[in-house]
Amino acid sequence: MRGCLFSLIFVSLAGFAAPSIERTDSLMAQWLSLERQRGSLERNWQQRKAQLEQKQALFADEIQSLEKIIESAASITDDVSQRRLALSSEQGTLEKEQSRIAQVIEQSSYQLEKVATQLPPPIARQWQEKMALLAQSDVSNSEKLERLFSLLDQAEEFNQRIAVNEASMALETGGQAQTVLVTQIFLGISQGWYVSADGAHYGFGRSTPAGWRWWHGDAADAELGRPLRPESLLQLKAMLANPTTADYLSLPVKL
């Protein structure tokens, strides 16, 4: 009886031990599989980690570059703003200067228009032609100033020499008005004479506050306070045409 019981127990234990070994092998296989998976995951993670760290470094460099660009752009924007303010201030100053210059030009033009009437006829005509350009709206202030200075230079140059001008003058002869070709001789911008080729018509002219004025024949003698001889004017005309024949000559003037 005891022998049968022992045999039964042994068989029972033997039957119990076999399934445990099989389970152990299965668990071992699962564990090895899990270890292999873990190793693969770790390797993948290390590679992924390296890639992420590299990307992070690149992102950090890009962020630093962007920060520098933003900082530079801010500096440039600030400089541009300051320059814009400076230019705005300069523009305001220039506009004020331009306005003041325009007023000066307008006043000077008005004064020169009055002076033009007092100049000898040849230069007065030239002035009138040039001064008409000063009223044009499409002409800049700098151009107008240049023209004003050119007018003054022209008058100064005329005043430094004896000028000769051939012109037609409306004169009265025998109670009738007629146009006579005469030679006008100007001593600067304040005095002048004229004489016809035959000496029949002569006169004296000068600048007055009311403008340039001519006196003819006997009226010229009265204005000068002494006779004005047409022969002397013809002699002066000849000397100016041929300077080698120049000689001393006295002509009446009035200051």
Short mmCIF file of C-alpha atoms in Angstrom, two decimals:
data_model
loop_
_atom_site.label_atom_id
_atom_site.label_comp_id
_atom_site.label_asym_id
_atom_site.label_seq_id
_atom_site.Cartn_x
_atom_site.Cartn_y
_atom_site.Cartn_z
CA MET A 1 0.00 0.00 0.00
CA ARG A 2 2.75 2.41 0.89
CA GLY A 3 4.56 1.42 -2.29
CA CYS A 4 1.57 2.24 -4.43
CA LEU A 5 1.11 5.58 -2.70
CA PHE A 6 4.75 6.53 -3.31
CA SER A 7 4.47 5.58 -6.94
CA LEU A 8 1.37 7.72 -7.26
CA ILE A 9 3.07 10.71 -5.68
CA PHE A 10 6.14 10.34 -7.91
CA VAL A 11 3.97 10.16 -10.98
CA SER A 12 2.08 13.22 -9.82
CA LEU A 13 5.31 15.13 -9.21
CA ALA A 14 6.73 14.00 -12.49
CA GLY A 15 3.62 15.17 -14.26
CA PHE A 16 3.86 18.53 -12.47
CA ALA A 17 7.55 19.14 -13.28
CA ALA A 18 7.25 18.74 -17.04
CA PRO A 19 4.88 21.64 -17.65
CA SER A 20 7.06 23.94 -15.47
CA ILE A 21 10.12 23.39 -17.67
CA GLU A 22 8.13 24.14 -20.79
CA ARG A 23 6.77 27.32 -19.21
CA THR A 24 10.23 28.30 -18.15
CA ASP A 25 11.53 27.89 -21.68
CA SER A 26 8.64 30.00 -22.97
CA LEU A 27 9.28 32.71 -20.43
CA MET A 28 12.97 32.62 -21.24
CA ALA A 29 12.21 33.00 -24.93
CA GLN A 30 9.88 35.91 -24.18
CA TRP A 31 12.51 37.52 -22.00
CA LEU A 32 15.19 37.13 -24.69
CA SER A 33 12.79 38.61 -27.24
CA LEU A 34 12.04 41.50 -24.94
CA GLU A 35 15.76 42.03 -24.35
CA ARG A 36 16.41 42.06 -28.06
CA GLN A 37 13.55 44.52 -28.54
CA ARG A 38 14.86 46.67 -25.69
CA GLY A 39 18.35 46.63 -27.20
CA SER A 40 16.94 47.59 -30.58
CA LEU A 41 14.89 50.35 -28.97
CA GLU A 42 17.92 51.62 -27.11
CA ARG A 43 20.01 51.67 -30.29
CA ASN A 44 17.22 53.40 -32.18
CA TRP A 45 16.82 55.85 -29.33
CA GLN A 46 20.55 56.62 -29.29
CA GLN A 47 20.50 57.28 -33.02
CA ARG A 48 17.31 59.34 -32.71
CA LYS A 49 18.78 61.18 -29.76
CA ALA A 50 21.92 62.06 -31.75
CA GLN A 51 19.78 63.31 -34.62
CA LEU A 52 17.61 65.34 -32.27
CA GLU A 53 20.66 66.81 -30.55
CA GLN A 54 22.11 67.75 -33.96
CA LYS A 55 18.83 69.37 -35.00
CA GLN A 56 18.62 71.13 -31.66
CA ALA A 57 22.11 72.55 -32.22
CA LEU A 58 21.09 73.70 -35.71
CA PHE A 59 17.93 75.26 -34.32
CA ALA A 60 19.97 77.02 -31.68
CA ASP A 61 22.31 78.40 -34.35
CA GLU A 62 19.36 79.52 -36.46
CA ILE A 63 17.73 81.18 -33.47
CA GLN A 64 20.98 82.98 -32.67
CA SER A 65 21.29 84.11 -36.29
CA LEU A 66 17.67 85.30 -36.28
CA GLU A 67 18.23 87.19 -33.06
CA LYS A 68 21.24 88.93 -34.63
CA ILE A 69 19.21 89.74 -37.74
CA ILE A 70 16.37 91.09 -35.62
CA GLU A 71 18.81 93.11 -33.54
CA SER A 72 20.47 94.45 -36.69
CA ALA A 73 17.09 95.20 -38.26
CA ALA A 74 16.05 97.05 -35.13
CA SER A 75 19.25 99.08 -35.27
CA ILE A 76 18.72 99.80 -38.96
CA THR A 77 15.10 100.74 -38.32
CA ASP A 78 16.21 103.11 -35.59
CA ASP A 79 18.84 104.65 -37.87
CA VAL A 80 16.28 105.00 -40.66
CA SER A 81 13.85 106.65 -38.27
CA GLN A 82 16.49 109.09 -37.09
CA ARG A 83 17.53 109.80 -40.68
CA ARG A 84 13.91 110.31 -41.64
CA LEU A 85 13.47 112.80 -38.83
CA ALA A 86 16.69 114.56 -39.85
CA LEU A 87 15.57 114.71 -43.48
CA SER A 88 12.16 115.97 -42.43
CA SER A 89 13.82 118.72 -40.42
CA GLU A 90 16.13 119.56 -43.32
CA GLN A 91 13.19 119.61 -45.69
CA GLY A 92 11.36 122.04 -43.41
CA THR A 93 14.43 124.27 -43.30
CA LEU A 94 14.84 124.11 -47.07
CA GLU A 95 11.19 124.93 -47.63
CA LYS A 96 11.56 127.99 -45.40
CA GLU A 97 14.73 129.01 -47.23
CA GLN A 98 13.04 128.50 -50.58
CA SER A 99 10.12 130.63 -49.46
CA ARG A 100 12.49 133.37 -48.27
CA ILE A 101 14.50 133.18 -51.51
CA ALA A 102 11.28 133.40 -53.53
CA GLN A 103 10.37 136.59 -51.67
CA VAL A 104 13.83 138.05 -52.26
CA ILE A 105 13.58 137.20 -55.97
CA GLU A 106 10.15 138.79 -56.21
CA GLN A 107 11.31 141.97 -54.46
CA SER A 108 14.51 142.14 -56.52
CA SER A 109 12.59 141.59 -59.76
CA TYR A 110 10.23 144.44 -58.88
CA GLN A 111 13.14 146.77 -58.13
CA LEU A 112 15.01 145.79 -61.31
CA GLU A 113 11.89 146.41 -63.39
CA LYS A 114 11.92 150.00 -62.14
CA VAL A 115 15.66 150.31 -62.77
CA ALA A 116 15.26 148.90 -66.30
CA THR A 117 13.28 151.96 -67.39
CA GLN A 118 16.23 154.16 -66.39
CA LEU A 119 18.79 152.24 -68.45
CA PRO A 120 19.90 153.11 -71.99
CA PRO A 121 17.42 151.67 -74.54
CA PRO A 122 19.68 148.85 -75.87
CA ILE A 123 20.32 147.28 -72.48
CA ALA A 124 16.78 148.07 -71.29
CA ARG A 125 15.40 145.92 -74.13
CA GLN A 126 17.72 143.06 -73.21
CA TRP A 127 16.64 143.33 -69.59
CA GLN A 128 12.95 143.22 -70.50
CA GLU A 129 13.46 140.03 -72.52
CA LYS A 130 15.32 138.28 -69.69
CA MET A 131 13.07 139.56 -66.91
CA ALA A 132 10.04 138.07 -68.66
CA LEU A 133 11.58 134.68 -67.92
CA LEU A 134 11.59 135.42 -64.18
CA ALA A 135 7.80 135.31 -64.11
CA GLN A 136 7.67 131.74 -65.41
CA SER A 137 6.44 129.25 -62.82
CA ASP A 138 8.44 126.36 -64.25
CA VAL A 139 11.77 128.11 -63.58
CA SER A 140 13.56 127.17 -60.33
CA ASN A 141 14.70 129.74 -57.79
CA SER A 142 18.35 128.96 -58.51
CA GLU A 143 17.82 129.67 -62.22
CA LYS A 144 16.01 132.90 -61.40
CA LEU A 145 18.86 134.00 -59.14
CA GLU A 146 21.37 133.27 -61.91
CA ARG A 147 19.34 135.40 -64.29
CA LEU A 148 19.13 138.25 -61.80
CA PHE A 149 22.89 138.17 -61.34
CA SER A 150 23.39 138.03 -65.11
CA LEU A 151 21.28 141.19 -65.47
CA LEU A 152 23.43 143.00 -62.91
CA ASP A 153 26.62 141.76 -64.56
CA GLN A 154 25.33 142.90 -67.93
CA ALA A 155 24.60 146.39 -66.60
CA GLU A 156 28.00 146.55 -64.90
CA GLU A 157 29.79 145.49 -68.09
CA PHE A 158 27.83 148.10 -70.11
CA ASN A 159 28.73 150.76 -67.57
CA GLN A 160 32.47 150.09 -67.95
CA ARG A 161 32.72 151.03 -71.64
CA ILE A 162 31.58 153.30 -74.45
CA ALA A 163 28.81 151.48 -76.30
CA VAL A 164 27.70 152.14 -79.86
CA ASN A 165 24.22 151.20 -81.09
CA GLU A 166 22.58 151.68 -84.48
CA ALA A 167 18.86 152.38 -84.06
CA SER A 168 15.83 153.94 -85.69
CA MET A 169 14.36 156.87 -83.75
CA ALA A 170 11.06 158.67 -84.27
CA LEU A 171 12.07 162.34 -84.65
CA GLU A 172 10.27 165.48 -85.65
CA THR A 173 11.55 167.24 -88.77
CA GLY A 174 9.92 170.38 -90.08
CA GLY A 175 6.92 169.81 -87.87
CA GLN A 176 6.46 166.25 -89.13
CA ALA A 177 7.39 163.01 -87.37
CA GLN A 178 9.66 160.65 -89.22
CA THR A 179 11.83 157.65 -88.48
CA VAL A 180 15.54 158.37 -88.75
CA LEU A 181 18.44 155.92 -88.61
CA VAL A 182 20.95 157.24 -86.07
CA THR A 183 24.06 156.15 -84.22
CA GLN A 184 23.65 156.13 -80.44
CA ILE A 185 26.78 156.45 -78.32
CA PHE A 186 26.52 155.69 -74.61
CA LEU A 187 29.03 156.66 -71.94
CA GLY A 188 28.22 153.97 -69.37
CA ILE A 189 24.58 153.69 -68.32
CA SER A 190 24.00 157.32 -67.35
CA GLN A 191 24.89 159.43 -70.44
CA GLY A 192 24.41 159.15 -74.18
CA TRP A 193 24.24 161.00 -77.48
CA TYR A 194 22.90 160.29 -80.93
CA VAL A 195 23.59 161.66 -84.39
CA SER A 196 22.35 160.89 -87.89
CA ALA A 197 24.78 160.12 -90.70
CA ASP A 198 24.37 163.63 -92.17
CA GLY A 199 24.49 165.38 -88.81
CA ALA A 200 21.05 166.88 -89.34
CA HIS A 201 19.64 165.11 -86.33
CA TYR A 202 21.42 164.90 -83.01
CA GLY A 203 20.65 164.91 -79.34
CA PHE A 204 21.57 164.04 -75.78
CA GLY A 205 20.11 161.46 -73.41
CA ARG A 206 20.51 160.51 -69.79
CA SER A 207 18.99 158.45 -67.02
CA THR A 208 16.39 160.21 -64.87
CA PRO A 209 14.24 159.01 -61.94
CA ALA A 210 11.33 158.90 -64.38
CA GLY A 211 13.31 156.74 -66.83
CA TRP A 212 15.68 157.24 -69.73
CA ARG A 213 15.05 160.45 -71.69
CA TRP A 214 16.27 161.99 -74.94
CA TRP A 215 16.60 165.70 -75.73
CA HIS A 216 16.79 166.65 -79.36
CA GLY A 217 18.61 169.50 -81.13
CA ASP A 218 18.19 172.83 -79.40
CA ALA A 219 16.46 171.15 -76.44
CA ALA A 220 19.66 169.14 -75.91
CA ASP A 221 21.72 172.35 -75.92
CA ALA A 222 19.39 173.81 -73.30
CA GLU A 223 19.50 170.71 -71.11
CA LEU A 224 23.31 170.57 -71.25
CA GLY A 225 23.74 174.30 -70.76
CA ARG A 226 26.16 174.48 -73.72
CA PRO A 227 25.99 173.73 -77.44
CA LEU A 228 26.18 170.12 -78.56
CA ARG A 229 27.85 170.12 -81.98
CA PRO A 230 26.86 167.28 -84.32
CA GLU A 231 30.34 167.53 -85.91
CA SER A 232 31.86 166.44 -82.63
CA LEU A 233 29.48 163.46 -82.45
CA LEU A 234 30.37 162.42 -86.01
CA GLN A 235 34.06 162.71 -85.11
CA LEU A 236 33.51 160.52 -82.03
CA LYS A 237 31.65 158.00 -84.20
CA ALA A 238 34.58 157.85 -86.64
CA MET A 239 37.13 157.42 -83.83
CA LEU A 240 35.14 154.56 -82.32
CA ALA A 241 34.92 152.88 -85.72
CA ASN A 242 38.68 153.34 -86.27
CA PRO A 243 40.53 153.60 -82.93
CA THR A 244 43.84 154.40 -84.66
CA THR A 245 42.44 157.85 -85.49
CA ALA A 246 41.53 158.58 -81.87
CA ASP A 247 42.19 162.11 -80.67
CA TYR A 248 41.24 164.34 -77.78
CA LEU A 249 37.58 165.28 -77.91
CA SER A 250 35.35 167.19 -75.52
CA LEU A 251 31.62 166.51 -75.33
CA PRO A 252 29.11 168.10 -72.94
CA VAL A 253 27.57 165.90 -70.24
CA LYS A 254 25.23 166.53 -67.34
CA LEU A 255 25.64 165.01 -63.91
#
